[in-house]
GROMACS .gro file of C-alpha atoms in nm:
model
  214
    1MET     CA    1  -2.558   0.146   5.460
    2LYS     CA    2  -2.482  -0.221   5.390
    3ALA     CA    3  -2.149  -0.108   5.248
    4LEU     CA    4  -2.061   0.110   5.548
    5PRO     CA    5  -1.890  -0.173   5.745
    6LEU     CA    6  -1.646  -0.234   5.459
    7THR     CA    7  -1.568   0.139   5.437
    8LEU     CA    8  -1.501   0.156   5.811
    9ASN     CA    9  -1.301  -0.169   5.797
   10LEU     CA   10  -1.072  -0.031   5.527
   11THR     CA   11  -1.036   0.301   5.708
   12VAL     CA   12  -0.949   0.154   6.048
   13LEU     CA   13  -0.711  -0.112   5.918
   14SER     CA   14  -0.533   0.125   5.680
   15LEU     CA   15  -0.482   0.375   5.963
   16ALA     CA   16  -0.362   0.103   6.201
   17GLY     CA   17  -0.126  -0.051   5.946
   18GLY     CA   18  -0.010   0.288   5.821
   19GLY     CA   19   0.053   0.407   6.176
   20CYS     CA   20   0.270   0.105   6.262
   21LEU     CA   21   0.463   0.141   5.936
   22ALA     CA   22   0.503   0.516   5.990
   23LEU     CA   23   0.650   0.457   6.336
   24SER     CA   24   0.891   0.200   6.190
   25LEU     CA   25   0.993   0.444   5.916
   26ASN     CA   26   1.067   0.714   6.172
   27LEU     CA   27   1.283   0.476   6.372
   28LEU     CA   28   1.458   0.376   6.050
   29ARG     CA   29   1.513   0.744   5.970
   30LEU     CA   30   1.752   0.767   6.263
   31THR     CA   31   2.012   0.562   6.073
   32ARG     CA   32   2.214   0.697   5.780
   33ALA     CA   33   2.097   0.440   5.524
   34GLY     CA   34   1.745   0.442   5.665
   35ALA     CA   35   1.718   0.819   5.622
   36TRP     CA   36   1.765   0.783   5.246
   37PHE     CA   37   1.505   0.506   5.230
   38TYR     CA   38   1.266   0.721   5.435
   39ARG     CA   39   1.302   1.018   5.200
   40GLY     CA   40   1.257   0.799   4.893
   41TYR     CA   41   0.951   0.626   5.036
   42VAL     CA   42   0.779   0.952   5.133
   43PHE     CA   43   0.871   1.113   4.799
   44LEU     CA   44   0.727   0.818   4.604
   45PHE     CA   45   0.398   0.770   4.786
   46ARG     CA   46   0.323   1.137   4.847
   47GLY     CA   47   0.423   1.237   4.496
   48THR     CA   48   0.203   0.990   4.306
   49PRO     CA   49  -0.178   0.961   4.305
   50LEU     CA   50  -0.331   0.697   4.532
   51LEU     CA   51  -0.545   0.575   4.242
   52ILE     CA   52  -0.230   0.495   4.041
   53GLN     CA   53  -0.085   0.312   4.342
   54ILE     CA   54  -0.399   0.099   4.368
   55PHE     CA   55  -0.382   0.016   3.997
   56MET     CA   56  -0.010  -0.064   4.015
   57ILE     CA   57  -0.062  -0.311   4.301
   58TYR     CA   58  -0.380  -0.473   4.167
   59TYR     CA   59  -0.323  -0.469   3.791
   60GLY     CA   60   0.053  -0.410   3.769
   61LEU     CA   61   0.179  -0.676   4.012
   62GLY     CA   62  -0.090  -0.915   3.894
   63SER     CA   63   0.052  -0.902   3.542
   64LEU     CA   64   0.395  -1.033   3.650
   65THR     CA   65   0.454  -1.405   3.602
   66PHE     CA   66   0.677  -1.451   3.906
   67ILE     CA   67   0.405  -1.296   4.126
   68HIS     CA   68   0.159  -1.561   4.002
   69GLU     CA   69   0.404  -1.829   4.107
   70SER     CA   70   0.489  -1.679   4.446
   71VAL     CA   71   0.328  -1.727   4.787
   72MET     CA   72   0.198  -1.368   4.760
   73TRP     CA   73  -0.041  -1.445   4.476
   74PRO     CA   74  -0.337  -1.556   4.696
   75VAL     CA   75  -0.316  -1.210   4.857
   76LEU     CA   76  -0.241  -1.001   4.549
   77ARG     CA   77  -0.522  -1.151   4.343
   78SER     CA   78  -0.776  -1.027   4.597
   79PRO     CA   79  -0.918  -0.677   4.535
   80TYR     CA   80  -0.968  -0.633   4.910
   81TRP     CA   81  -0.607  -0.704   5.004
   82CYS     CA   82  -0.465  -0.504   4.713
   83GLY     CA   83  -0.682  -0.206   4.805
   84LEU     CA   84  -0.591  -0.234   5.172
   85ILE     CA   85  -0.217  -0.265   5.100
   86ALA     CA   86  -0.228   0.045   4.879
   87LEU     CA   87  -0.414   0.242   5.146
   88ILE     CA   88  -0.167   0.134   5.417
   89LEU     CA   89   0.140   0.223   5.209
   90ASN     CA   90  -0.007   0.561   5.116
   91ASP     CA   91  -0.119   0.641   5.470
   92ALA     CA   92   0.225   0.551   5.608
   93ALA     CA   93   0.392   0.816   5.390
   94TYR     CA   94   0.168   1.094   5.520
   95THR     CA   95   0.152   0.971   5.879
   96SER     CA   96   0.530   0.935   5.899
   97GLU     CA   97   0.569   1.304   5.811
   98ILE     CA   98   0.302   1.400   6.066
   99LEU     CA   99   0.477   1.189   6.328
  100ARG     CA  100   0.815   1.336   6.233
  101GLY     CA  101   0.677   1.682   6.300
  102GLY     CA  102   0.546   1.566   6.637
  103LEU     CA  103   0.879   1.406   6.727
  104ASN     CA  104   1.063   1.726   6.637
  105ALA     CA  105   0.840   1.908   6.885
  106VAL     CA  106   0.982   1.702   7.174
  107THR     CA  107   1.234   1.928   7.346
  108HIS     CA  108   1.587   1.817   7.422
  109GLN     CA  109   1.533   1.917   7.785
  110SER     CA  110   1.247   1.666   7.821
  111THR     CA  111   1.453   1.372   7.700
  112GLU     CA  112   1.757   1.480   7.901
  113ALA     CA  113   1.549   1.505   8.218
  114ALA     CA  114   1.414   1.153   8.156
  115LYS     CA  115   1.766   1.025   8.092
  116VAL     CA  116   1.896   1.180   8.415
  117SER     CA  117   1.609   1.021   8.609
  118GLY     CA  118   1.736   0.680   8.499
  119MET     CA  119   1.487   0.590   8.225
  120SER     CA  120   1.602   0.347   7.957
  121ALA     CA  121   1.584   0.444   7.589
  122PHE     CA  122   1.267   0.237   7.539
  123LEU     CA  123   1.105   0.382   7.852
  124ARG     CA  124   1.188   0.736   7.738
  125LEU     CA  125   1.029   0.660   7.402
  126ARG     CA  126   0.714   0.514   7.560
  127ARG     CA  127   0.660   0.760   7.844
  128ILE     CA  128   0.809   1.086   7.718
  129THR     CA  129   0.876   1.105   7.347
  130LEU     CA  130   0.569   0.933   7.199
  131PRO     CA  131   0.305   1.093   7.428
  132ILE     CA  132   0.437   1.444   7.352
  133ALA     CA  133   0.474   1.369   6.981
  134VAL     CA  134   0.123   1.225   6.955
  135ARG     CA  135  -0.030   1.526   7.131
  136GLN     CA  136   0.149   1.765   6.895
  137ALA     CA  137   0.057   1.561   6.587
  138LEU     CA  138  -0.314   1.512   6.667
  139PRO     CA  139  -0.450   1.817   6.478
  140ALA     CA  140  -0.273   1.717   6.156
  141TYR     CA  141  -0.351   1.349   6.209
  142SER     CA  142  -0.724   1.419   6.236
  143ASN     CA  143  -0.706   1.552   5.879
  144GLU     CA  144  -0.527   1.233   5.772
  145ILE     CA  145  -0.802   1.018   5.928
  146ILE     CA  146  -1.070   1.204   5.735
  147SER     CA  147  -0.859   1.198   5.418
  148MET     CA  148  -0.815   0.821   5.447
  149LEU     CA  149  -1.189   0.775   5.504
  150LYS     CA  150  -1.256   0.955   5.177
  151SER     CA  151  -0.971   0.775   5.001
  152THR     CA  152  -1.140   0.438   5.058
  153SER     CA  153  -1.384   0.541   4.783
  154LEU     CA  154  -1.105   0.485   4.529
  155VAL     CA  155  -1.102   0.108   4.587
  156SER     CA  156  -1.441   0.097   4.413
  157THR     CA  157  -1.237   0.116   4.091
  158ILE     CA  158  -1.111  -0.240   4.153
  159SER     CA  159  -1.463  -0.378   4.215
  160LEU     CA  160  -1.479  -0.345   4.593
  161MET     CA  161  -1.833  -0.265   4.703
  162GLU     CA  162  -1.768  -0.008   4.975
  163MET     CA  163  -2.002   0.291   4.997
  164THR     CA  164  -1.901   0.460   4.673
  165GLY     CA  165  -1.895   0.129   4.484
  166MET     CA  166  -2.238   0.040   4.619
  167ALA     CA  167  -2.371   0.387   4.534
  168ASP     CA  168  -2.243   0.350   4.178
  169ALA     CA  169  -2.412   0.010   4.147
  170ILE     CA  170  -2.741   0.154   4.273
  171VAL     CA  171  -2.717   0.443   4.026
  172SER     CA  172  -2.656   0.196   3.742
  173SER     CA  173  -2.981   0.018   3.822
  174THR     CA  174  -3.198   0.316   3.920
  175PHE     CA  175  -3.046   0.605   3.720
  176ARG     CA  176  -3.103   0.831   4.024
  177ALA     CA  177  -2.751   0.966   4.052
  178LEU     CA  178  -2.828   1.288   4.239
  179GLU     CA  179  -3.020   1.128   4.526
  180VAL     CA  180  -2.788   0.830   4.569
  181PHE     CA  181  -2.456   1.017   4.559
  182LEU     CA  182  -2.601   1.293   4.780
  183ILE     CA  183  -2.689   1.036   5.047
  184ALA     CA  184  -2.342   0.881   5.019
  185ALA     CA  185  -2.185   1.225   5.058
  186ILE     CA  186  -2.396   1.293   5.369
  187ILE     CA  187  -2.282   0.965   5.528
  188TYR     CA  188  -1.915   1.054   5.464
  189LEU     CA  189  -1.980   1.401   5.606
  190VAL     CA  190  -2.143   1.267   5.923
  191ILE     CA  191  -1.851   1.029   5.989
  192SER     CA  192  -1.604   1.313   5.930
  193VAL     CA  193  -1.785   1.534   6.183
  194VAL     CA  194  -1.781   1.253   6.441
  195VAL     CA  195  -1.407   1.196   6.388
  196SER     CA  196  -1.331   1.569   6.416
  197TYR     CA  197  -1.529   1.594   6.740
  198ALA     CA  198  -1.361   1.284   6.887
  199ILE     CA  199  -1.013   1.414   6.805
  200SER     CA  200  -1.089   1.756   6.954
  201ARG     CA  201  -1.206   1.588   7.276
  202LEU     CA  202  -0.890   1.378   7.281
  203GLU     CA  203  -0.674   1.689   7.233
  204LYS     CA  204  -0.838   1.851   7.535
  205HIS     CA  205  -0.792   1.531   7.737
  206LEU     CA  206  -0.420   1.521   7.653
  207SER     CA  207  -0.356   1.891   7.710
  208PRO     CA  208  -0.087   1.967   7.970
  209GLN     CA  209  -0.342   2.145   8.193
  210ASN     CA  210  -0.516   1.813   8.259
  211PHE     CA  211  -0.195   1.676   8.404
  212GLY     CA  212  -0.120   1.973   8.627
  213VAL     CA  213   0.154   2.100   8.395
  214HIS     CA  214   0.180   2.481   8.364
   0.00000   0.00000   0.00000
């Protein structure tokens, strides 16, 4: 349980950072050059294992001389920051696709009606496009939240003592692998159930019926 705060910290920050980056990628996708970058980014980070991405950032970049001499070295020599950066980059690839699906669910009639009513492009994005897209994307995004929670266990491979890393250390000293890893699995499971319940409640809260829309 002492390692639970670090697990939650990595989960929340990776989702927050990945969400902001995913939104930026979707805005970039609207341009011709940005669309190619978007496709390449998603192809790269969805097509390669997260564990390899963590190793590439922590061990790979750390082996380059110019990185040692750059202003980024204080960040890239830290297992915490390397793990968090890898989680954010990976989450952004999946979240951007989830968000893209939600944005595609926004009907042309909705945006045209907002435009006719005099809304600016930013106001249409904030009050029409994003709320509808988020509501449509919530079911898939709940899976991404749980997936990212479980993915934090991979940073234990670069010496971060989150729950899986702590469990492995306890097993090394007690040799009671079954009990320790079973407890760790139960903690992950409980958090996943809480997240699923919270998202389902949020879906009901954001349903059109709650706003008098039929």
